[in-house]
Short mmCIF file of C-alpha atoms (C1' of nucleotides) in Angstrom, two decimals:
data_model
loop_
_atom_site.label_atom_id
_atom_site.label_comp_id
_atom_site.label_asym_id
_atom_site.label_seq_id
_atom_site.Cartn_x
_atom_site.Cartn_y
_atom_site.Cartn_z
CA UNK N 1 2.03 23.39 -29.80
CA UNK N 2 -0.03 20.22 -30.04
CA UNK N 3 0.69 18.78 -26.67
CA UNK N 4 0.53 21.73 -24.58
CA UNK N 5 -2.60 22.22 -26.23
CA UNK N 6 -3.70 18.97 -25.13
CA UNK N 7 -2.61 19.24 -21.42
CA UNK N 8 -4.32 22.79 -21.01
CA UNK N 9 -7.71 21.53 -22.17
CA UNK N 10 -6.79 18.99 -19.48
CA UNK N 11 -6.41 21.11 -17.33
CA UNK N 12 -9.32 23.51 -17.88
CA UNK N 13 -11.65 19.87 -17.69
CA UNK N 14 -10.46 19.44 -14.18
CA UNK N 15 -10.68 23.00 -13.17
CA UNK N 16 -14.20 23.36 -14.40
CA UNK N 17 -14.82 19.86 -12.52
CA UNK N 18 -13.13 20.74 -9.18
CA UNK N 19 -15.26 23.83 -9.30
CA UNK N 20 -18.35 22.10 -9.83
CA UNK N 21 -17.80 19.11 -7.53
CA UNK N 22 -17.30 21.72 -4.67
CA UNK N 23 -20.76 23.41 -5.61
CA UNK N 24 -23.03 20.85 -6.38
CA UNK N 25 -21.49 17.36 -5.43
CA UNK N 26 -20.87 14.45 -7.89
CA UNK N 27 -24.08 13.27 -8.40
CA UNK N 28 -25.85 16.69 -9.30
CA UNK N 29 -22.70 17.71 -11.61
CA UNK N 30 -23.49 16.15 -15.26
CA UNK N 31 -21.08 15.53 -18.20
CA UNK N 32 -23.27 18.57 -20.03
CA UNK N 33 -22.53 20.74 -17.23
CA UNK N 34 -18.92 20.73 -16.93
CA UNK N 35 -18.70 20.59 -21.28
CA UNK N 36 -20.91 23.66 -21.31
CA UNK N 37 -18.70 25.21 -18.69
CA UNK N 38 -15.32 24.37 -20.24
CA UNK N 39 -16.84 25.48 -23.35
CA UNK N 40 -17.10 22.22 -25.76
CA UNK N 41 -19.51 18.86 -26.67
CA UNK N 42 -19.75 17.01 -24.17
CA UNK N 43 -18.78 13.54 -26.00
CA UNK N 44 -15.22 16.05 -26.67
CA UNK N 45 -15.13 15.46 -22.77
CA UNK N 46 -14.25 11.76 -23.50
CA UNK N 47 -11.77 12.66 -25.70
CA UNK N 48 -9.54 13.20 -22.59
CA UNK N 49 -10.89 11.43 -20.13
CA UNK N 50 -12.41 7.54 -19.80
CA UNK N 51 -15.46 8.37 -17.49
CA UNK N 52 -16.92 10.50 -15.21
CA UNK N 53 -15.34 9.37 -12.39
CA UNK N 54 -11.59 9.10 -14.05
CA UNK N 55 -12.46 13.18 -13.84
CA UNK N 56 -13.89 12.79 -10.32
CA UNK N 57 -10.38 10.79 -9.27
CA UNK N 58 -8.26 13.20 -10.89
CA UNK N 59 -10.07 16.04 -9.07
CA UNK N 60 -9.84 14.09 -5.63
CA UNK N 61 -5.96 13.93 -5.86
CA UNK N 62 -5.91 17.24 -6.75
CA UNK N 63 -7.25 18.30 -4.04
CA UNK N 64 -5.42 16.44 -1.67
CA UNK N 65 -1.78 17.27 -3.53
CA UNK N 66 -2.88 20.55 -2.98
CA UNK N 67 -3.80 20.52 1.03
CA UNK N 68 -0.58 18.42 1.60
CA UNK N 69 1.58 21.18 -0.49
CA UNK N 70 -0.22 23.48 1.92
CA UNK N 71 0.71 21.83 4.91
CA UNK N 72 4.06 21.26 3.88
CA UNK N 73 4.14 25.26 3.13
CA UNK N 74 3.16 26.10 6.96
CA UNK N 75 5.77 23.61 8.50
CA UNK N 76 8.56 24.81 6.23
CA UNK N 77 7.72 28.10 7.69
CA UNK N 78 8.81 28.35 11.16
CA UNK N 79 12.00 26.55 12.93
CA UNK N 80 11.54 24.77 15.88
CA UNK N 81 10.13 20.87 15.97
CA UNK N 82 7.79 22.49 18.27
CA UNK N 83 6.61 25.08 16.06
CA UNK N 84 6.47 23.14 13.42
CA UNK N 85 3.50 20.49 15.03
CA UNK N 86 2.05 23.26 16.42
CA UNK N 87 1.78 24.97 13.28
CA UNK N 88 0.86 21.87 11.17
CA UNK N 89 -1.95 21.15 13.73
CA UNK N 90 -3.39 23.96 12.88
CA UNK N 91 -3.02 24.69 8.89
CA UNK N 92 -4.78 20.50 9.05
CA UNK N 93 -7.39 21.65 11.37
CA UNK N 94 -8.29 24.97 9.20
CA UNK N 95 -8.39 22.93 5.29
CA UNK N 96 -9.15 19.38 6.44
CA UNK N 97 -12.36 19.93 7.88
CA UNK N 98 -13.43 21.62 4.76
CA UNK N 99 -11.93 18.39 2.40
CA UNK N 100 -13.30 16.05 5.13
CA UNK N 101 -17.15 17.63 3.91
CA UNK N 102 -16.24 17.10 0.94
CA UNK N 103 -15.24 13.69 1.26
CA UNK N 104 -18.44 12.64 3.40
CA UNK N 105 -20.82 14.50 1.00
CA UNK N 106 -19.68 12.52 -1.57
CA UNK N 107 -19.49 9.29 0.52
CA UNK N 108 -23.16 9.87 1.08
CA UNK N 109 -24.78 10.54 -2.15
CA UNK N 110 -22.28 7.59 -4.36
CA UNK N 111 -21.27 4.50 -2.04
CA UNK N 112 -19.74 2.76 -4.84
CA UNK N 113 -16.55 5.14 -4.86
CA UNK N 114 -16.66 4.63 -1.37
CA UNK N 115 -13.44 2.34 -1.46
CA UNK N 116 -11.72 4.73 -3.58
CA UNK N 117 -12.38 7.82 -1.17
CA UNK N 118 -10.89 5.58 1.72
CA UNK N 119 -8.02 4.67 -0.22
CA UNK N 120 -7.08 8.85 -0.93
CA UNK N 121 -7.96 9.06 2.82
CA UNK N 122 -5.39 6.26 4.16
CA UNK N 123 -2.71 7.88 1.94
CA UNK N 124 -3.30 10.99 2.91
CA UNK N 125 -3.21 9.84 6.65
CA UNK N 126 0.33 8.13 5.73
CA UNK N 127 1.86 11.90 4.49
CA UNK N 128 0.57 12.96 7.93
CA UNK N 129 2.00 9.88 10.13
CA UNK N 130 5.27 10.62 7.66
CA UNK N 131 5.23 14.67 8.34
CA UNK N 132 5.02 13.97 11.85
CA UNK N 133 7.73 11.32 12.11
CA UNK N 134 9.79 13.86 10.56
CA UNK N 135 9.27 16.51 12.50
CA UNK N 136 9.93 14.39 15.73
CA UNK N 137 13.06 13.00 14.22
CA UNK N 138 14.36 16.41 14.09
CA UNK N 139 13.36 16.72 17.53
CA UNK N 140 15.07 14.03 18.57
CA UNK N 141 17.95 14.68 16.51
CA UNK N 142 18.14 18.71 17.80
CA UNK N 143 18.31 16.70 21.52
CA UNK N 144 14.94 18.15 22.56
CA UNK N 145 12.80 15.04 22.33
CA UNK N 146 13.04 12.20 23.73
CA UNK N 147 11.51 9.10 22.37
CA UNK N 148 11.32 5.31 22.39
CA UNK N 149 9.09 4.31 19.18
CA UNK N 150 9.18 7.07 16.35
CA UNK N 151 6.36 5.62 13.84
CA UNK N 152 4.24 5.03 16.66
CA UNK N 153 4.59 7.97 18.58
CA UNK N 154 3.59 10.26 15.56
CA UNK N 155 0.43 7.71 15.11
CA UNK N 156 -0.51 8.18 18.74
CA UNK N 157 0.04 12.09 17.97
CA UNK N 158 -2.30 12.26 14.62
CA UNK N 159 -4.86 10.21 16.69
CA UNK N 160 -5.03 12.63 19.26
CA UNK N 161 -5.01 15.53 17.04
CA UNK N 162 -7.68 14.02 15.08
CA UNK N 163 -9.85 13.29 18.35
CA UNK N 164 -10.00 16.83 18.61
CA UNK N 165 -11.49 17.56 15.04
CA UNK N 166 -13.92 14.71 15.42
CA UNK N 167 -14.53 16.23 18.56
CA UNK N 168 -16.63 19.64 16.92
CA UNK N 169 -18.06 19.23 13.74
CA UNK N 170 -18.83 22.60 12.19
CA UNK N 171 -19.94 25.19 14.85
CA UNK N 172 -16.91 25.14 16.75
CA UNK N 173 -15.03 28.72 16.12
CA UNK N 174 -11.31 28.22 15.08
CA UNK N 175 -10.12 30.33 18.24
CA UNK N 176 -11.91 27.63 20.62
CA UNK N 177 -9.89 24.81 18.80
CA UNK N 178 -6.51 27.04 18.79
CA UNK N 179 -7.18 26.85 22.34
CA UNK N 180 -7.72 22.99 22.67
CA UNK N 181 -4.76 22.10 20.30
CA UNK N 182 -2.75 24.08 22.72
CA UNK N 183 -3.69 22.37 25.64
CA UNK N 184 -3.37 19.40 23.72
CA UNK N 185 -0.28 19.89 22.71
CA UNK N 186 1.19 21.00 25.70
CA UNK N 187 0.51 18.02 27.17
CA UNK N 188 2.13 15.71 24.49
CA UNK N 189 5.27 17.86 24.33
CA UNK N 190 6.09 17.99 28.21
CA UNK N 191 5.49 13.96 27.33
CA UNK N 192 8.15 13.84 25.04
CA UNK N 193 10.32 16.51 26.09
CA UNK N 194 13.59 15.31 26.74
CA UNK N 195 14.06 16.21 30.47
CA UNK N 196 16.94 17.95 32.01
CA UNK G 1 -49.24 -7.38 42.85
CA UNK G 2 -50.40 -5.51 40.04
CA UNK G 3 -47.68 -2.69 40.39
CA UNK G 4 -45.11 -5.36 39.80
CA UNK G 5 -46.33 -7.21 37.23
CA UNK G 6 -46.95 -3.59 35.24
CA UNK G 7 -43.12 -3.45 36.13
CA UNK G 8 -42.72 -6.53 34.81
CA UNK G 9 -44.15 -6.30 30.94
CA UNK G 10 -43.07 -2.69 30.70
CA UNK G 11 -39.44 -4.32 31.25
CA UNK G 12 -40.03 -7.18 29.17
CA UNK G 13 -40.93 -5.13 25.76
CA UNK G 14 -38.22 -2.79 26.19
CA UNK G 15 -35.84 -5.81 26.46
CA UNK G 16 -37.16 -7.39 23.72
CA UNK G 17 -37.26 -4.20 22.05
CA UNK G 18 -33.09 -3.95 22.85
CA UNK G 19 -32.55 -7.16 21.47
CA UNK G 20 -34.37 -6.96 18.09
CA UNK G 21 -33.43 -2.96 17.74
CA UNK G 22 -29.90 -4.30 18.02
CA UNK G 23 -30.15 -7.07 15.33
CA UNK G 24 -32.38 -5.48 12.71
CA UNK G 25 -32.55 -1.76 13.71
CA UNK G 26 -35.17 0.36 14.03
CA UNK G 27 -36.80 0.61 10.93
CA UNK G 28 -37.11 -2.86 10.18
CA UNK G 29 -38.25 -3.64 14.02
CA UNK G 30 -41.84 -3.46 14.02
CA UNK G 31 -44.57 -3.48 16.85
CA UNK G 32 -45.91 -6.21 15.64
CA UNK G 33 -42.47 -7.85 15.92
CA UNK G 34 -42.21 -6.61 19.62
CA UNK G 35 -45.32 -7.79 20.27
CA UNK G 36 -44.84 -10.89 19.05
CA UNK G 37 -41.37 -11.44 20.71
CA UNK G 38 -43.60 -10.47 24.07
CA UNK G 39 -46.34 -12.41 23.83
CA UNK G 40 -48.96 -9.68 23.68
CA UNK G 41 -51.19 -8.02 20.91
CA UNK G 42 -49.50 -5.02 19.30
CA UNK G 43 -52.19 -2.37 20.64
CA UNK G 44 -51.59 -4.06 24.01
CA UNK G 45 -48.04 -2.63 23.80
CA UNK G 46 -49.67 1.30 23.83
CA UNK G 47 -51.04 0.44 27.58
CA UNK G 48 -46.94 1.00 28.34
CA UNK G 49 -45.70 2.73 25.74
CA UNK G 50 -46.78 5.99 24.18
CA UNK G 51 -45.16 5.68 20.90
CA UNK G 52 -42.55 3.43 19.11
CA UNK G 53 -40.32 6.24 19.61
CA UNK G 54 -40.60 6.19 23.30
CA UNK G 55 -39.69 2.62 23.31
CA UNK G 56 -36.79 3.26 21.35
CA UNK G 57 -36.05 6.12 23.65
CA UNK G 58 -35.86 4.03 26.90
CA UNK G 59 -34.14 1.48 24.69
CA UNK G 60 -30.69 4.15 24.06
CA UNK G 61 -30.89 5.58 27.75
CA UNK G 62 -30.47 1.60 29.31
CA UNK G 63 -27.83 1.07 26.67
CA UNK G 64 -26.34 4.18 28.25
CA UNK G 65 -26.95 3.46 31.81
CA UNK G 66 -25.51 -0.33 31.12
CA UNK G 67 -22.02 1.46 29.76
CA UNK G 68 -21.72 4.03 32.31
CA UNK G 69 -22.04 1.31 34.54
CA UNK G 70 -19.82 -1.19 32.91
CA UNK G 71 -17.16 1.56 33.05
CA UNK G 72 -17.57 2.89 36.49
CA UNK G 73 -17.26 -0.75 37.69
CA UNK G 74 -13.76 -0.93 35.79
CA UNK G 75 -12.41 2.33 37.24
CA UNK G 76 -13.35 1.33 40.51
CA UNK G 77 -11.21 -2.07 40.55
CA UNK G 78 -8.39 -0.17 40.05
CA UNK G 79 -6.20 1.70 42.54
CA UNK G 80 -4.14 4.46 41.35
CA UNK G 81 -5.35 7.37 39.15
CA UNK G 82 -2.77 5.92 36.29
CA UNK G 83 -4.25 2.69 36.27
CA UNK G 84 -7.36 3.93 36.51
CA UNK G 85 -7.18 6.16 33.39
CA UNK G 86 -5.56 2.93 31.77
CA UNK G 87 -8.84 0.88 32.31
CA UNK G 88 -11.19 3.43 31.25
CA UNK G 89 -9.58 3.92 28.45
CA UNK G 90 -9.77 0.15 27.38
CA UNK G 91 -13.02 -0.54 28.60
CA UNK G 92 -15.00 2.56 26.37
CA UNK G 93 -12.89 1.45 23.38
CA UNK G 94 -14.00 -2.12 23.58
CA UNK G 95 -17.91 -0.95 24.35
CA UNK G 96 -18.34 2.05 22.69
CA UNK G 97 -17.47 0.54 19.36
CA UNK G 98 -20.34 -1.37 19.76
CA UNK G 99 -22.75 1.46 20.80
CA UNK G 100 -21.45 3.95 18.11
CA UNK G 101 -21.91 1.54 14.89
CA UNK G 102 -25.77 0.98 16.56
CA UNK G 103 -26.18 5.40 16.79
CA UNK G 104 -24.73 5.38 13.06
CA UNK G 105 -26.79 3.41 12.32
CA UNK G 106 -29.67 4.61 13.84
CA UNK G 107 -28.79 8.06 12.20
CA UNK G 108 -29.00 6.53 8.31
CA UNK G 109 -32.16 5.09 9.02
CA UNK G 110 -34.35 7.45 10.86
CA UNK G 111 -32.72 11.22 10.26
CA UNK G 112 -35.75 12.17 12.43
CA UNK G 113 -34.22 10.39 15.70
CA UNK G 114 -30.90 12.40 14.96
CA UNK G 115 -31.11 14.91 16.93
CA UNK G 116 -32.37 12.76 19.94
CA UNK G 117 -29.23 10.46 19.53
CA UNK G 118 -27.02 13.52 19.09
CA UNK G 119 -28.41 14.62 22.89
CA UNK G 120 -27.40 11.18 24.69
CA UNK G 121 -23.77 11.23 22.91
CA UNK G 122 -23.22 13.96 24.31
CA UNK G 123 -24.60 13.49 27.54
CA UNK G 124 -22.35 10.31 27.53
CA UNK G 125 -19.71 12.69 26.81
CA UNK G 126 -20.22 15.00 29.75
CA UNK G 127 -20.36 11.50 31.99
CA UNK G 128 -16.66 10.79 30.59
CA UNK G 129 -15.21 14.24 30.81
CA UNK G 130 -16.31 14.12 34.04
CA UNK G 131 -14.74 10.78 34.69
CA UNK G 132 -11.90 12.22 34.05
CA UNK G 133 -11.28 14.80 35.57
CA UNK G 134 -12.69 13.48 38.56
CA UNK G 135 -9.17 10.81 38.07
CA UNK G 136 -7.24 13.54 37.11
CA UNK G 137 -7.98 15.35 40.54
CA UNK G 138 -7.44 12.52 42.36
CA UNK G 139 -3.85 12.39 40.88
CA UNK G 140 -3.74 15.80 41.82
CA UNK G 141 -4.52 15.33 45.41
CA UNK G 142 -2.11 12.35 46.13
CA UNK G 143 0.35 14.42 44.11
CA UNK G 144 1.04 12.43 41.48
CA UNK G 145 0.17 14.71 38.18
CA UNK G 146 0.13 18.33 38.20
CA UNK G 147 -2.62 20.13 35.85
CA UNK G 148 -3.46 23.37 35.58
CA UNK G 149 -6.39 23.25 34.03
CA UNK G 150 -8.53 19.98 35.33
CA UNK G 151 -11.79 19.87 32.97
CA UNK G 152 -9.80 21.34 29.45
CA UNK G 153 -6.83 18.84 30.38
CA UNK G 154 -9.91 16.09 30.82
CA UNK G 155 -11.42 17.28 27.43
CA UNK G 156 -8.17 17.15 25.55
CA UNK G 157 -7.43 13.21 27.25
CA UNK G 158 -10.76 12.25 26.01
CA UNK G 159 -10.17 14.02 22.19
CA UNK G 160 -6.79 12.08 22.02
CA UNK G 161 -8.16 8.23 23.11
CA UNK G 162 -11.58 8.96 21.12
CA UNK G 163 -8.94 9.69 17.66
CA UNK G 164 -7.89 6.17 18.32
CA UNK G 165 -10.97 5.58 18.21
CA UNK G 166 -11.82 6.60 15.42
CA UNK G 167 -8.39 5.60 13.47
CA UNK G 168 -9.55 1.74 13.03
CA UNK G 169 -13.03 1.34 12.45
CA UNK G 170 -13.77 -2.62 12.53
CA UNK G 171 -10.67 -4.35 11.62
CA UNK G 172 -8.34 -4.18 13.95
CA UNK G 173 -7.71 -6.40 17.01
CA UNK G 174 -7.97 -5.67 20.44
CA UNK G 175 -4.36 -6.36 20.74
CA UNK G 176 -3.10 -3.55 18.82
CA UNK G 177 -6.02 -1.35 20.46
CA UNK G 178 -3.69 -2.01 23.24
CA UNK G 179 -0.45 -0.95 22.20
CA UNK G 180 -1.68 2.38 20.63
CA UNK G 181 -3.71 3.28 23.58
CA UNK G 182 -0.12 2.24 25.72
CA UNK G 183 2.08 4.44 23.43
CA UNK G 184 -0.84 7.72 23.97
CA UNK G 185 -1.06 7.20 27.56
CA UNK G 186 2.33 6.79 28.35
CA UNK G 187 2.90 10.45 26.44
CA UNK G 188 0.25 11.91 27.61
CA UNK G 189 1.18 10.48 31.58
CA UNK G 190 4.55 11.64 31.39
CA UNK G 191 2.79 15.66 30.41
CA UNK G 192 0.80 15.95 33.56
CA UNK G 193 3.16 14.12 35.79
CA UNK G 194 4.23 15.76 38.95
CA UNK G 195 8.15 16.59 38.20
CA UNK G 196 10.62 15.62 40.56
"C1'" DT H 1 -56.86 -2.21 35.32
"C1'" DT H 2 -55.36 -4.63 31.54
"C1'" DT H 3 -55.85 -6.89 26.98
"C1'" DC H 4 -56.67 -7.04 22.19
"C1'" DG H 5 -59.39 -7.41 17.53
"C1'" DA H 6 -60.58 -4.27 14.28
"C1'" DA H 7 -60.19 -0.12 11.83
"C1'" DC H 8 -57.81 4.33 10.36
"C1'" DG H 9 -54.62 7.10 8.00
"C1'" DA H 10 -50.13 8.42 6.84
"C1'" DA H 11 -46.15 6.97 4.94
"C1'" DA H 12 -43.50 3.51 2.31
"C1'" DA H 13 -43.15 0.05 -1.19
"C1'" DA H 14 -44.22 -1.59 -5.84
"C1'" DC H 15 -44.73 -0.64 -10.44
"C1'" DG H 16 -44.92 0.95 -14.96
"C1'" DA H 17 -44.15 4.90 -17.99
"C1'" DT H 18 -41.02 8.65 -18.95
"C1'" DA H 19 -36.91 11.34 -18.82
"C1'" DT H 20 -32.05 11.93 -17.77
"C1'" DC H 21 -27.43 11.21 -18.42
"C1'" DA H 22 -22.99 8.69 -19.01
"C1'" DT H 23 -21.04 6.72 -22.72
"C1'" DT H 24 -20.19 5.29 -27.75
"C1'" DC H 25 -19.96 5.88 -32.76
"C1'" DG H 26 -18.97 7.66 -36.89
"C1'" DA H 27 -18.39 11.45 -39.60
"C1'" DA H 28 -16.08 15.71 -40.47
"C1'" DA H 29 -13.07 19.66 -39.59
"C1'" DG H 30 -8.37 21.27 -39.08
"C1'" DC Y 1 -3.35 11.97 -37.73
"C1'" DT Y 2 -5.42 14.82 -33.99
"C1'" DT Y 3 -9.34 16.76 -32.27
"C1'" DT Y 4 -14.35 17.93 -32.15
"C1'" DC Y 5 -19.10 17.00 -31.75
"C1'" DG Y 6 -24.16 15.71 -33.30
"C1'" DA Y 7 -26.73 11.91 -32.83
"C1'" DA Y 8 -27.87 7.42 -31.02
"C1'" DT Y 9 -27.92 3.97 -27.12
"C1'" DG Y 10 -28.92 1.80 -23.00
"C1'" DA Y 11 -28.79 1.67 -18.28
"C1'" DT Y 12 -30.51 4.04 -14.47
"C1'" DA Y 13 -33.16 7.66 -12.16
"C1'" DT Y 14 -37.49 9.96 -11.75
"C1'" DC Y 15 -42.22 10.55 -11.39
"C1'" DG Y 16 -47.18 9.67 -10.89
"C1'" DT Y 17 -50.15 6.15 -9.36
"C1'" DT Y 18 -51.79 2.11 -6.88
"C1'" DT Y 19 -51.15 -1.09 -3.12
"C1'" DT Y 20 -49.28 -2.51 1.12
"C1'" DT Y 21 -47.32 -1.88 5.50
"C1'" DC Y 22 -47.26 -0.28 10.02
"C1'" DG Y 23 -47.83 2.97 13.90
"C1'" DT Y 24 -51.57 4.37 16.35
"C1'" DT Y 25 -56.47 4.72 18.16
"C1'" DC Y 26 -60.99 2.98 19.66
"C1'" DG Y 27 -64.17 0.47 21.94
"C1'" DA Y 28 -65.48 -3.61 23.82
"C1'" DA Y 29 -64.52 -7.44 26.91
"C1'" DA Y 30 -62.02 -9.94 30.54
#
DNA sequence: TTTCGAACGAAAAACGATATCATTCGAAAG
DNA sequence: CTTTCGAATGATATCGTTTTTCGTTCGAAA
């Protein structure tokens, strides 16, 4: 069929692009090299996309649909409100820091899409605020939690989870930071804990 | 005296130095420009200085010295361990914003000096985790909080109020600085608190 | 002991010639 | 009509060279 045809090449563009991107950056990564790799002329390229950097968009949100679906994966797969931060803490720690390279590497060698990457940052920073509110509503609603300000509680939480990936860049190994979150995290739920 | 007066002009470059490091940075400050500023000949500044990079060096470590200071002073007008955490936490956020954009942008200009820069941030760091904790075991002692572990609960404190930090960049007022850092403390007061 | 004019050399800026690469066009294949 | 691509275009990057800037040293003088 026509239009599946269509899509898949599509497809196969941003694949190719994704995969380059990740090895070589944005700037390195020519038209020519992702044609050659997806196997056609390079002015076919513009047959399905505007410019390079419609591909290099479409590639970015990608990415980050596919971190958020992760996310989303790990909380749906325990119970408890608890768990559930606990858990997403974690998965976000793990794939973030790798997307967060990504991000700055390509912050650093184009500054014009600079706006754009802060724009698929701040959304990506409102599906965590929203994730979190969630998961505290539940809390709240299960009678465990107890708190005042919702929205602003689950900012104050991604803050301080983020503090402590700022906190070690690359060389810290993921046990050390399972142990931090923890301690972390302890502390924020006895704060919200509804008590007795 | 001649001991003083050497005092004297080693003190004025590097406070010259501070002032036009600060406004133009450090590539585009020149020893000439120093000079200048100091009313001496540009070899004459060699007599107290080794290198540039010495200058520059003294010129990070007062910065440094003048914040520790600026925040000790804070913590000290306060009483309890609660407040006292409060006003730290305000005080770095207001200063440090300050001193970070100057390191970053120290660290595009001269990659060389990076490593330097990355040895006083985290000397500064040590200073505040020790800050702390040295709070936290006050609270301890009058029986306020209970902690089990001091210097990891201090490290995870300082993770969560440097993500708010981080969170706003520039653009946002001191005011809602404020409210966030209210919301985190609050949380994270009510997890080490003593229990009734 | 302290100051500085003059000179040195390494590194950066300026510049022009050349090459690269994103993008467009128009023709042709299916 | 949809899709492909060879060839051309122009803006920008790169590269080799010359010139300038700037950190640093030296030696003399105050």
């Amino acid at each position: 069929m026509v239009a599946l045809d269509k899509i898949d090449r599509k497809e196969i563009i941003i694949k190719v692009a994704q995969s380059l991107f990740g090895k070589f950056g944005l700037a390195k990564t020519t038209i020519e090299d992702i044609a050659r790799q997806a196997r056609m002329g390079k002015a076919s390229i513009y047959y399905y996309f505007k410019s390079k950097e419609s591909i290099f968009k479409e590639v970015i949100e990608k990415e980050g649909a596919e971190l958020r679906r992760k996310i989303q994966d790990a909380v749906s797969s325990v119970e408890t409100p608890q768990d559930k931060l606990r858990i997403y803490a974690l998965t976000r720690m793990e794939s973030l820091k790798k997307l967060a390279n990504y991000y700055n590497a390509m912050r650093d060698e184009y500054l014009e899409h600079y706006a754009f990457i802060e724009k698929a940052r701040q959304g990506f920073d409102a599906f965590e605020v929203d994730l979190i509110s969630r998961i505290l509503k539940q809390g709240v609603d299960q009678g465990v939690f107890a708190i005042a300000n919702i929205p602003l509680t689950a900012e104050a939480i991604l803050a301080a989870i983020k503090g402590l990936e700022y906190r070690w860049t690359i060389e810290v190994p993921m046990e050390r930071i399972r142990e931090n979150i923890d301690v972390l995290l302890t502390i924020l739920f006895k704060g919200i804990e509804k008590r007795a």
